[in-house]
CSV table of C-alpha atoms in Angstrom, one decimal:
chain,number,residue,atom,x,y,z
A,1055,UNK,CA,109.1,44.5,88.6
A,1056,UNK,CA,110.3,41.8,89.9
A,1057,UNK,CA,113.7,42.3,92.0
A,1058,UNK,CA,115.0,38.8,92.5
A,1059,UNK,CA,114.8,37.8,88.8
A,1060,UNK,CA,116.4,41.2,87.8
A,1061,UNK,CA,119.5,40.8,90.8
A,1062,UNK,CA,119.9,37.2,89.6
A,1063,UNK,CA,120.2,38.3,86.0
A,1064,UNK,CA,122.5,41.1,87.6
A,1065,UNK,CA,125.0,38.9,89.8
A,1066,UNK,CA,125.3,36.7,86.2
A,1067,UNK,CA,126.2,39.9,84.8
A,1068,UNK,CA,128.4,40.5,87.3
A,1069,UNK,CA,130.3,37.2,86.8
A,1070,UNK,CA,131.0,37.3,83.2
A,1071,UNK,CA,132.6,40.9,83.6
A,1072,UNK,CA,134.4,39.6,86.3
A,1073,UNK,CA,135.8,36.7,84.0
A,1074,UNK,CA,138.4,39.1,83.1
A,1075,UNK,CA,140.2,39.5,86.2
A,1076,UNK,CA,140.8,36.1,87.3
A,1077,UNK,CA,142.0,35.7,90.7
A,1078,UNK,CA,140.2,38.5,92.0
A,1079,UNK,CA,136.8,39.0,93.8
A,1080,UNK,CA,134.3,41.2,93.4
A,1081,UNK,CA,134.6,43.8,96.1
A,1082,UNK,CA,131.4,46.7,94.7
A,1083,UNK,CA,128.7,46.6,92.3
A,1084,UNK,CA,127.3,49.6,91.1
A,1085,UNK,CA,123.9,49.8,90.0
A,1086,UNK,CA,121.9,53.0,88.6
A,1087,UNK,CA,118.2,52.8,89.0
A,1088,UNK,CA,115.6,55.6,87.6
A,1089,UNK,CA,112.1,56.2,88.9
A,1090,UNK,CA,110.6,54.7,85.8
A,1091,UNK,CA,113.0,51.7,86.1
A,1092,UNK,CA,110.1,49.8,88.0
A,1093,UNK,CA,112.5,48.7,90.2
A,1094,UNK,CA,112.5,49.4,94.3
A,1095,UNK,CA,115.5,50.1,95.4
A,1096,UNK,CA,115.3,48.2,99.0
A,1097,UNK,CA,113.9,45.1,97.6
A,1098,UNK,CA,117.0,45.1,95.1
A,1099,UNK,CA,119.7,45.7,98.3
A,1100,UNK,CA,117.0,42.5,99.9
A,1101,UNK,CA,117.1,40.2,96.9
A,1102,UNK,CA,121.4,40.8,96.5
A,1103,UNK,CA,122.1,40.2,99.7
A,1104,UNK,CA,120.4,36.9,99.2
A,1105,UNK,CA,121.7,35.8,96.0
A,1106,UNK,CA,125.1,36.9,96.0
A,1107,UNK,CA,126.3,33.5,97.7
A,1108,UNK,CA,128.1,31.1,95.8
A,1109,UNK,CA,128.6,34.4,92.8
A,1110,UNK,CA,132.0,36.5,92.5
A,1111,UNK,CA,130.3,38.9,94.5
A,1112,UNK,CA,130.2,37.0,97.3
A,1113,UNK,CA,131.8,39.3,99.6
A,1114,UNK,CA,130.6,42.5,97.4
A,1115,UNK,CA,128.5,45.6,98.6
A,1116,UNK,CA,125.8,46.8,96.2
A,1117,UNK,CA,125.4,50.9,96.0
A,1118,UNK,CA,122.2,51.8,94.2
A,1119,UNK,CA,122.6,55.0,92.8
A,1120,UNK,CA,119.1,57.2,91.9
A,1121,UNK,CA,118.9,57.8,88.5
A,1122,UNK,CA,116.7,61.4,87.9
A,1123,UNK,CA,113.9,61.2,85.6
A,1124,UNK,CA,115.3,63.6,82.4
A,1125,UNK,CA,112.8,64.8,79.8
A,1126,UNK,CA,113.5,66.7,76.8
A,1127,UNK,CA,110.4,69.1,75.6
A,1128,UNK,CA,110.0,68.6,71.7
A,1129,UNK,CA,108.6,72.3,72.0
A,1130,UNK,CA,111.6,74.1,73.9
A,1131,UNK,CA,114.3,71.5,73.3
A,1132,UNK,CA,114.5,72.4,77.3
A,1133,UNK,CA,116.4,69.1,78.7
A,1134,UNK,CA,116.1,69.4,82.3
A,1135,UNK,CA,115.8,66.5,85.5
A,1136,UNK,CA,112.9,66.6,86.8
A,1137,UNK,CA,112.3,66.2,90.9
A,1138,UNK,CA,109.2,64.2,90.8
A,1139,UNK,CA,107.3,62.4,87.9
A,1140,UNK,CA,106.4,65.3,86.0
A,1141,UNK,CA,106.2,64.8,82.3
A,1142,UNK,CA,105.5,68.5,81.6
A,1143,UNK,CA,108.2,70.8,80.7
A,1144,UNK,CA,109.3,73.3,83.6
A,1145,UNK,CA,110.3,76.1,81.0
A,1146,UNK,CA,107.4,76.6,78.4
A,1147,UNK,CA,104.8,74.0,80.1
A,1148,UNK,CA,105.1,71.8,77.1
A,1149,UNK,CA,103.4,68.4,77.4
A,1150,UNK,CA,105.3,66.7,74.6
A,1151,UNK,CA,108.3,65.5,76.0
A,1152,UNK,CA,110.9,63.0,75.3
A,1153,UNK,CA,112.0,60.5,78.2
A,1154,UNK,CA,116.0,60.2,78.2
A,1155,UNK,CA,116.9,58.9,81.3
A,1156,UNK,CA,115.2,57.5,84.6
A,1157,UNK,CA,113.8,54.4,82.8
A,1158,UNK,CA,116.3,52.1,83.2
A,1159,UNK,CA,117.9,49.9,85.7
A,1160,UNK,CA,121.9,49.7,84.6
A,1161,UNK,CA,124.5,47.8,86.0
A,1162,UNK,CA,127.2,50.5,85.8
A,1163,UNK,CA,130.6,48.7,86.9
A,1164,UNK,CA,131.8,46.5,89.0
A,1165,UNK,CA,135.2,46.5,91.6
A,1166,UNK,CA,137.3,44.4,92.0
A,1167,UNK,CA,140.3,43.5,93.9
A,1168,UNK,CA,141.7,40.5,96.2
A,1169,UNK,CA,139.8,38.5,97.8
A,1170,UNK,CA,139.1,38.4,101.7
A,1171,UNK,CA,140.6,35.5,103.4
A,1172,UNK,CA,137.8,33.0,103.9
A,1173,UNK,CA,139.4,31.5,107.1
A,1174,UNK,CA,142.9,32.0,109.0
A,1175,UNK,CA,145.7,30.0,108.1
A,1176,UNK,CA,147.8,31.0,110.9
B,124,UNK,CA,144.9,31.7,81.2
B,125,UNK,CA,145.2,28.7,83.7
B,126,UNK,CA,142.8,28.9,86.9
B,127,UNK,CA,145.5,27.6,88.9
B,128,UNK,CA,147.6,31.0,88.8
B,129,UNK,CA,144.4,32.4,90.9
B,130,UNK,CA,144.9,34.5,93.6
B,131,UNK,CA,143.4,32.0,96.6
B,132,UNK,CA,146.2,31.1,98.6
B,133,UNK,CA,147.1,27.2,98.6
B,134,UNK,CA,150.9,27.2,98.6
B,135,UNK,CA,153.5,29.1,101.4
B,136,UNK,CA,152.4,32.6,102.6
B,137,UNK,CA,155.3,33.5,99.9
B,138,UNK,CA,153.5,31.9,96.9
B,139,UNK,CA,150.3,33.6,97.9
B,140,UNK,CA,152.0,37.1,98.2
B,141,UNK,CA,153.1,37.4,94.9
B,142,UNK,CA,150.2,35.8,93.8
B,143,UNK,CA,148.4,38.3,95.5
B,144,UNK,CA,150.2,41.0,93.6
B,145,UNK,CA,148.2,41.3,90.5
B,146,UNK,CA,145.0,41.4,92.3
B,147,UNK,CA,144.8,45.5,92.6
B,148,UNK,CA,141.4,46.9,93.1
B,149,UNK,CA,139.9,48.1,89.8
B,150,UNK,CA,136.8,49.9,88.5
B,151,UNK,CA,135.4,47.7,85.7
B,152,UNK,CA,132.5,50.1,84.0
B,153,UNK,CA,129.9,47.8,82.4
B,154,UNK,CA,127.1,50.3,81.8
B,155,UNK,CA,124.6,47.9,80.5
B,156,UNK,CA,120.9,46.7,81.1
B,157,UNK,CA,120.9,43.3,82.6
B,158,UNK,CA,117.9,42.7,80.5
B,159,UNK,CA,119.4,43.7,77.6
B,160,UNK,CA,119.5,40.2,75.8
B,161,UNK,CA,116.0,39.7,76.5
B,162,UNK,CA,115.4,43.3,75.2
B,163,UNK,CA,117.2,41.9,72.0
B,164,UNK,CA,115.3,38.7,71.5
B,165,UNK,CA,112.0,41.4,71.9
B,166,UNK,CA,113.3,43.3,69.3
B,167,UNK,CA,114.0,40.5,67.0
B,168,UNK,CA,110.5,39.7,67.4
B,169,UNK,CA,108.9,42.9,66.2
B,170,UNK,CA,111.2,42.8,63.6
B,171,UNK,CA,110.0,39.7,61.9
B,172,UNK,CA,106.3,40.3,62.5
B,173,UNK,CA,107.4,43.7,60.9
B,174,UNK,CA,109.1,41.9,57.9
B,175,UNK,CA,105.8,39.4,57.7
B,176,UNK,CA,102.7,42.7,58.0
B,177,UNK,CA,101.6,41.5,61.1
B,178,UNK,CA,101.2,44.4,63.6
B,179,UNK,CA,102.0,42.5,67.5
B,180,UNK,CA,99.7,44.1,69.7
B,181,UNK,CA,100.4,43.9,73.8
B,182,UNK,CA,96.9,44.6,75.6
B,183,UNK,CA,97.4,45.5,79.1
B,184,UNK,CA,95.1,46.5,82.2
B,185,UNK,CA,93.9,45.3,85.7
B,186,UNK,CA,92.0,42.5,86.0
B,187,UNK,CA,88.4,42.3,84.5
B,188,UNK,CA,88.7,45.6,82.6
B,189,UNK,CA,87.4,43.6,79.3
B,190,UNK,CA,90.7,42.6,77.4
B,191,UNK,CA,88.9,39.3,76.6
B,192,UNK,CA,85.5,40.9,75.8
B,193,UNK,CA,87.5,43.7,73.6
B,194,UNK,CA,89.3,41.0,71.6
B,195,UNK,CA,86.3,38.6,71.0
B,196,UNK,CA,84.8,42.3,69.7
B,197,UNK,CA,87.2,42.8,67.3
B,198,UNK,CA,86.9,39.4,66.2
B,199,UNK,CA,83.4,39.5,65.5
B,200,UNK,CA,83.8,42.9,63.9
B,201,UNK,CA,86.2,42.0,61.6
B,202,UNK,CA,84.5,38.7,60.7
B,203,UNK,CA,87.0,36.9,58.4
B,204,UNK,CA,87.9,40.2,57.1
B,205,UNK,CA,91.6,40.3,59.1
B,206,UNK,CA,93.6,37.4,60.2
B,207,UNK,CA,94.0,37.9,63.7
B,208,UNK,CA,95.4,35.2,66.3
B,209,UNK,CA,95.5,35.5,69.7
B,210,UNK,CA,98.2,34.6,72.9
B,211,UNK,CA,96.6,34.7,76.0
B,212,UNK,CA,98.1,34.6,79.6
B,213,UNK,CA,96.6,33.6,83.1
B,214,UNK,CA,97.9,32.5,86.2
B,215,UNK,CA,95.6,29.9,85.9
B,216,UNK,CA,93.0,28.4,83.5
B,217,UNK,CA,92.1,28.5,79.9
B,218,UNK,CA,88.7,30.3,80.7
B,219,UNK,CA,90.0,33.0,78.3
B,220,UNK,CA,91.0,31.0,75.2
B,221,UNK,CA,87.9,29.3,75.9
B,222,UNK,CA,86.2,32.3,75.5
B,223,UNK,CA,88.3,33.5,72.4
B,224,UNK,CA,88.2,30.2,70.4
B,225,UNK,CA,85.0,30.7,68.7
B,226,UNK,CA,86.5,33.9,66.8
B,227,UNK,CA,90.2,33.3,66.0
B,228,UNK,CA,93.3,30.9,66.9
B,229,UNK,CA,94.1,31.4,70.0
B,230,UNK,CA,97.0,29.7,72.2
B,231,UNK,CA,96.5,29.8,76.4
B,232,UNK,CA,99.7,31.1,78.1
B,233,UNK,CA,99.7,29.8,81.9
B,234,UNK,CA,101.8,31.7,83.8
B,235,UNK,CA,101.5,29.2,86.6
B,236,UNK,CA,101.9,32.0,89.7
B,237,UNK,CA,103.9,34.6,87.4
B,238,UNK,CA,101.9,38.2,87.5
B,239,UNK,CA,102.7,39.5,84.0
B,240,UNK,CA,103.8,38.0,80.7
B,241,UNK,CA,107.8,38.1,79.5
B,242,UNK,CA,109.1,37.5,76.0
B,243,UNK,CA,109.9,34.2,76.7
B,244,UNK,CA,106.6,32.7,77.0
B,245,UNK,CA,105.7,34.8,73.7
B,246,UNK,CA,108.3,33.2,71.4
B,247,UNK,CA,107.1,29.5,73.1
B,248,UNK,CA,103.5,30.8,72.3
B,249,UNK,CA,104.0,31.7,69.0
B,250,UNK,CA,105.7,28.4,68.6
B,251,UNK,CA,102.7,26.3,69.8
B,252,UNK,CA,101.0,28.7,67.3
B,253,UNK,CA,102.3,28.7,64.4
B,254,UNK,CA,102.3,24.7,64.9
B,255,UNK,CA,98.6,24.3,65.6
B,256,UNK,CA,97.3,26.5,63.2
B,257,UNK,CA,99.8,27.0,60.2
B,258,UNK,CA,102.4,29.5,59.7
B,259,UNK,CA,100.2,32.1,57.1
B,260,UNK,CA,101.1,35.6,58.0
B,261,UNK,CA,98.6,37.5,60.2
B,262,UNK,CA,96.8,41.0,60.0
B,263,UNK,CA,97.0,41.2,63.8
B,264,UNK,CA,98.7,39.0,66.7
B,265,UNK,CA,97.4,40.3,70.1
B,266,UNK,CA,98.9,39.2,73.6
B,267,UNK,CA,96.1,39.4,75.9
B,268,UNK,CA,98.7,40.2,79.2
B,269,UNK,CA,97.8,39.4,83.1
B,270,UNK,CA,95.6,41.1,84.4
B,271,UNK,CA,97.7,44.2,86.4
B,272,UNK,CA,99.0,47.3,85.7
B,273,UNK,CA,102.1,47.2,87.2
B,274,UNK,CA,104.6,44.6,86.3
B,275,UNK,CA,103.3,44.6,82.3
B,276,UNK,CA,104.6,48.0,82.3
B,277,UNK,CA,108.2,46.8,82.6
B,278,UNK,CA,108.3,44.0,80.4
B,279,UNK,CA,109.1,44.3,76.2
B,280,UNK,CA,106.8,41.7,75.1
B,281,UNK,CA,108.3,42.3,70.8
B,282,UNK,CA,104.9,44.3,70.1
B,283,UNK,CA,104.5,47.6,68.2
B,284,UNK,CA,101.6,48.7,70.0
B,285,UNK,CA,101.2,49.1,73.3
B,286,UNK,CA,97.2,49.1,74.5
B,287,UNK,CA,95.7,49.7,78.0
B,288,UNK,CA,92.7,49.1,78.6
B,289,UNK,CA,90.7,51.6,81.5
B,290,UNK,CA,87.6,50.4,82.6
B,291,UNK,CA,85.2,52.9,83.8
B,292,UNK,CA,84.3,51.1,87.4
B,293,UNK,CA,87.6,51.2,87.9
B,294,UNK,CA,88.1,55.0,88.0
B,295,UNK,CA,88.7,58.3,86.1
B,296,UNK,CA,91.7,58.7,88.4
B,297,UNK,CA,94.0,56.0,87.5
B,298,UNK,CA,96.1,57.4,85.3
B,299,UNK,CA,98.6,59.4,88.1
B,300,UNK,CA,98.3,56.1,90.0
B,301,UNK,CA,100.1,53.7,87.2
B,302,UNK,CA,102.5,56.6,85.5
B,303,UNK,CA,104.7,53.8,83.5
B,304,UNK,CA,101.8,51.7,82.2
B,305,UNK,CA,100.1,54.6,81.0
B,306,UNK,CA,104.0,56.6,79.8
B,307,UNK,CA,104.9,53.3,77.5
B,308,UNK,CA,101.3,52.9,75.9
B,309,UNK,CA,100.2,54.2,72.5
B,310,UNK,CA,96.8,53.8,73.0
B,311,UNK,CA,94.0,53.8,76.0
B,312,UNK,CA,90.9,52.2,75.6
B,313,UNK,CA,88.0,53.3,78.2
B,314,UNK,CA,85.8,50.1,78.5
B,315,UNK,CA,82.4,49.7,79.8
B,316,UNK,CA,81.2,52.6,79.0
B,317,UNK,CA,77.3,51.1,79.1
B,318,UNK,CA,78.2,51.8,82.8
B,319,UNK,CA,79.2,55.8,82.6
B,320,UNK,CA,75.1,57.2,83.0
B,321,UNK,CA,75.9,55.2,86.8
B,322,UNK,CA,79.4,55.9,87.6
B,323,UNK,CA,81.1,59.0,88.6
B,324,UNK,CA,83.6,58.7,86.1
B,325,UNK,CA,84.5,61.7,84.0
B,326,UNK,CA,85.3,60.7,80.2
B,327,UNK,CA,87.6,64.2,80.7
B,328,UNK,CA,89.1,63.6,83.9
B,329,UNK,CA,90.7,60.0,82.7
B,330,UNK,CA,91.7,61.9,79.2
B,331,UNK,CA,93.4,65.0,81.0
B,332,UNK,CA,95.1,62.6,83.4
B,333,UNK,CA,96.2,60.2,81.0
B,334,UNK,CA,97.9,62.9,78.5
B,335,UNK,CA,99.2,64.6,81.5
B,336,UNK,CA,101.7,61.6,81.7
B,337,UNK,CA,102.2,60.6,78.2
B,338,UNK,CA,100.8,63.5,75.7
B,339,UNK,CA,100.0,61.7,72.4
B,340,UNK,CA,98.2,58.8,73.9
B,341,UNK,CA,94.7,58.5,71.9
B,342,UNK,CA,92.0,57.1,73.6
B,343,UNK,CA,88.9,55.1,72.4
B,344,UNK,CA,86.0,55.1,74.5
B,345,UNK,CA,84.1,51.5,74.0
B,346,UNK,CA,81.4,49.1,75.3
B,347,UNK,CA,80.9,45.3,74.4
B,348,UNK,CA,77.5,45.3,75.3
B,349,UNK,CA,75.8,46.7,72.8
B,350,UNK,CA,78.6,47.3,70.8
B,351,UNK,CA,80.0,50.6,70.5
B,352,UNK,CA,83.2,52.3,69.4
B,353,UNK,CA,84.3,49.2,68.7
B,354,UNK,CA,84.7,50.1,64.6
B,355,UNK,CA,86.6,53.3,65.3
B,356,UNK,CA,89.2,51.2,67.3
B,357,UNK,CA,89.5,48.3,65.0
B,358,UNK,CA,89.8,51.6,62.2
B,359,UNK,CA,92.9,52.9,64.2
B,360,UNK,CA,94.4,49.3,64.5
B,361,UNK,CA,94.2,49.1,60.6
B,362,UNK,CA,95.8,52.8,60.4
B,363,UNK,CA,98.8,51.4,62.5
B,364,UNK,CA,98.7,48.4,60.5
B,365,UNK,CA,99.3,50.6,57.4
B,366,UNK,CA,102.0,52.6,58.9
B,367,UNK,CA,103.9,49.2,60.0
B,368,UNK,CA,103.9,48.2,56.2
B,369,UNK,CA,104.8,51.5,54.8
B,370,UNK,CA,107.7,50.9,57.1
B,371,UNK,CA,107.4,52.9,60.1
B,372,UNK,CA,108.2,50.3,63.2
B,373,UNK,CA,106.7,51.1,66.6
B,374,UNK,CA,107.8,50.0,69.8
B,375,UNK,CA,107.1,50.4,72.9
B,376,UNK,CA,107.2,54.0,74.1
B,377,UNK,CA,109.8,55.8,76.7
């Protein structure tokens, strides 16, 4: 994947949702990424920290939460997270499985609250 | 509301107290895919080829596999007998349309540095398309992506078919290696297999491997040169073509 493209999409994101809370900055945003997301997780914290200038998230952190990889086995109906990249059900050892999460990159909310003061006035 | 009324402070220290006061932190949940319009525009896409019988087919592999070779076989296979059009994308060149021109309408894609194709370039591609060559419906329109195995695996190009190609000097042992290429294919196709009396590549080994990630891939083992397995994988492209116009839609796989 590409991590710069996706966390300049993201900070976009970021900036309409934060439309609705004018006067405020962005303080967190919370990101979910799964193993199948395509996405490395250190190049995304890389890529924001670069491209959050001049955004509402200026002054924001950036957690990355790990999404587990959960597979559903068509055979068992088992839904279970798996540890690694397994696509073989833990229960019955059913190969035909269902992916239902850990393939997607989410951006799943955003804080906010005032903003720091960008120089004293004093 | 007016932009003025923000919460930077301008005025007094007083003003920019109360102003202040409505700025409480707040959780916001969003829970959405930043690429979710682009995911739309994809599914458009395959919605409209659906609508006109034309099954989109996204070809992926490393570089050299035989993506070219394969399409230029089908091509020749099918003679006039399909209507197949193809959108091919390089970094650099048009070596591959080159190479494709003889045997159907095909439109170059140049990435210019870019390591995989995104929908964008698709809908552009099919614009040049449909403009240099008329708008008739196709059997078949295959993107021919970059050459690489990992950033194609991320991208929802709009087609129903997802194909990787596995070369046989490559390895039987790929499979493990590139888990989402193989996970969000339909089909594997095992090219050069002229080469397999000289390799130690195991027909097996690649098949257990590959289904050991995503069970109900099918795989076609081919060679250009003579050709061979090439009908049974243009058959299969028909069968899917069939089930697109009796109105089952695929996409790519989770």
């Amino acid at each position: 994947m590409h991590e710069a493209s996706l966390v300049a999409r993201l900070l976009r994101m970021v900036d309409e949702w934060a439309e609705q809370s004018p006067g405020c900055a962005v303080t967190e945003v919370r990101v979910r990424a799964g193993p199948l997301a395509g996405v490395e997780p250190l190049l995304v914290a890389e890529a924001f920290q670069r491209l959050r200038e001049g955004t509402r998230a200026t002054q924001a952190t950036l957690t990355i939460a790990a999404e587990p990889l959960t597979i559903q086995c068509r055979d068992c109906l088992l839904t279970v997270r798996q540890e690694k990249l397994a696509f073989v059900c833990p229960s019955c050892g059913g190969r035909r499985v269902d992916v239902l999460g850990g393939d997607q990159f989410l951006l799943e909310a955003i804080v906010v609250g005032p903003a720091l003061p960008l120089s004293s006035t004093a | 509301m007016d932009p003025t009324q923000s919460g930077v402070a301008k005025l007094s220290s007083a003003d920019a107290q109360i102003d202040s006061m409505p700025a409480k932190r707040r959780v916001i949940t969003v829970q959405r895919d930043p690429l979710a319009a682009v995911h739309g525009e994809a599914a458009a896409f395959r919605r409209v080829q659906a609508a006109n019988g034309t099954l989109v087919v996204n070809l992926i592999s490393s570089p050299g596999a035989g993506k070219t070779s394969l399409l230029a076989a089908m091509a020749e296979y099918w003679g006039g007998r399909r209507r197949m059009a193809v959108l091919v994308g390089d970094i650099a060149t048009d070596r591959d349309a080159q190479r494709i021109a003889p045997y159907a309408p095909v439109v170059q894609l140049t990435t210019g540095g870019a390591c995989h194709l995104e929908f964008p370039l698709i809908a552009r591609g099919w614009e040049t398309l449909c403009g240099q060559f008329g708008a008739e419906p196709l059997d078949f329109l295959c993107l021919e992506n970059i050459g690489n195995l990992v950033c194609p695996a991320s991208h929802d190009l709009g087609e129903h078919l997802r194909v990787l190609l596995l070369s046989t000097t490559e390895g039987d042992d790929k499979p493990a290696k590139y888990p989402k290429a193989f996970r969000t294919s339909h089909a594997v196709v095992i090219s050069k297999c002229d080469l397999l009396p000289y390799l130690p590549f195991s027909l097996a080994a690649a098949t257990e491997d590959a289904r050991s990630i995503q069970s109900c891939l099918e795989l076609f083992p081919v060679s250009v040169r003579p050709h061979t397995g090439i009908a049974e994988w243009c058959d299969y492209l028909d069968a899917q073509r069939n089930k697109l116009l009796a109105g089952e839609i695929c996409r790519p796989q989770r």
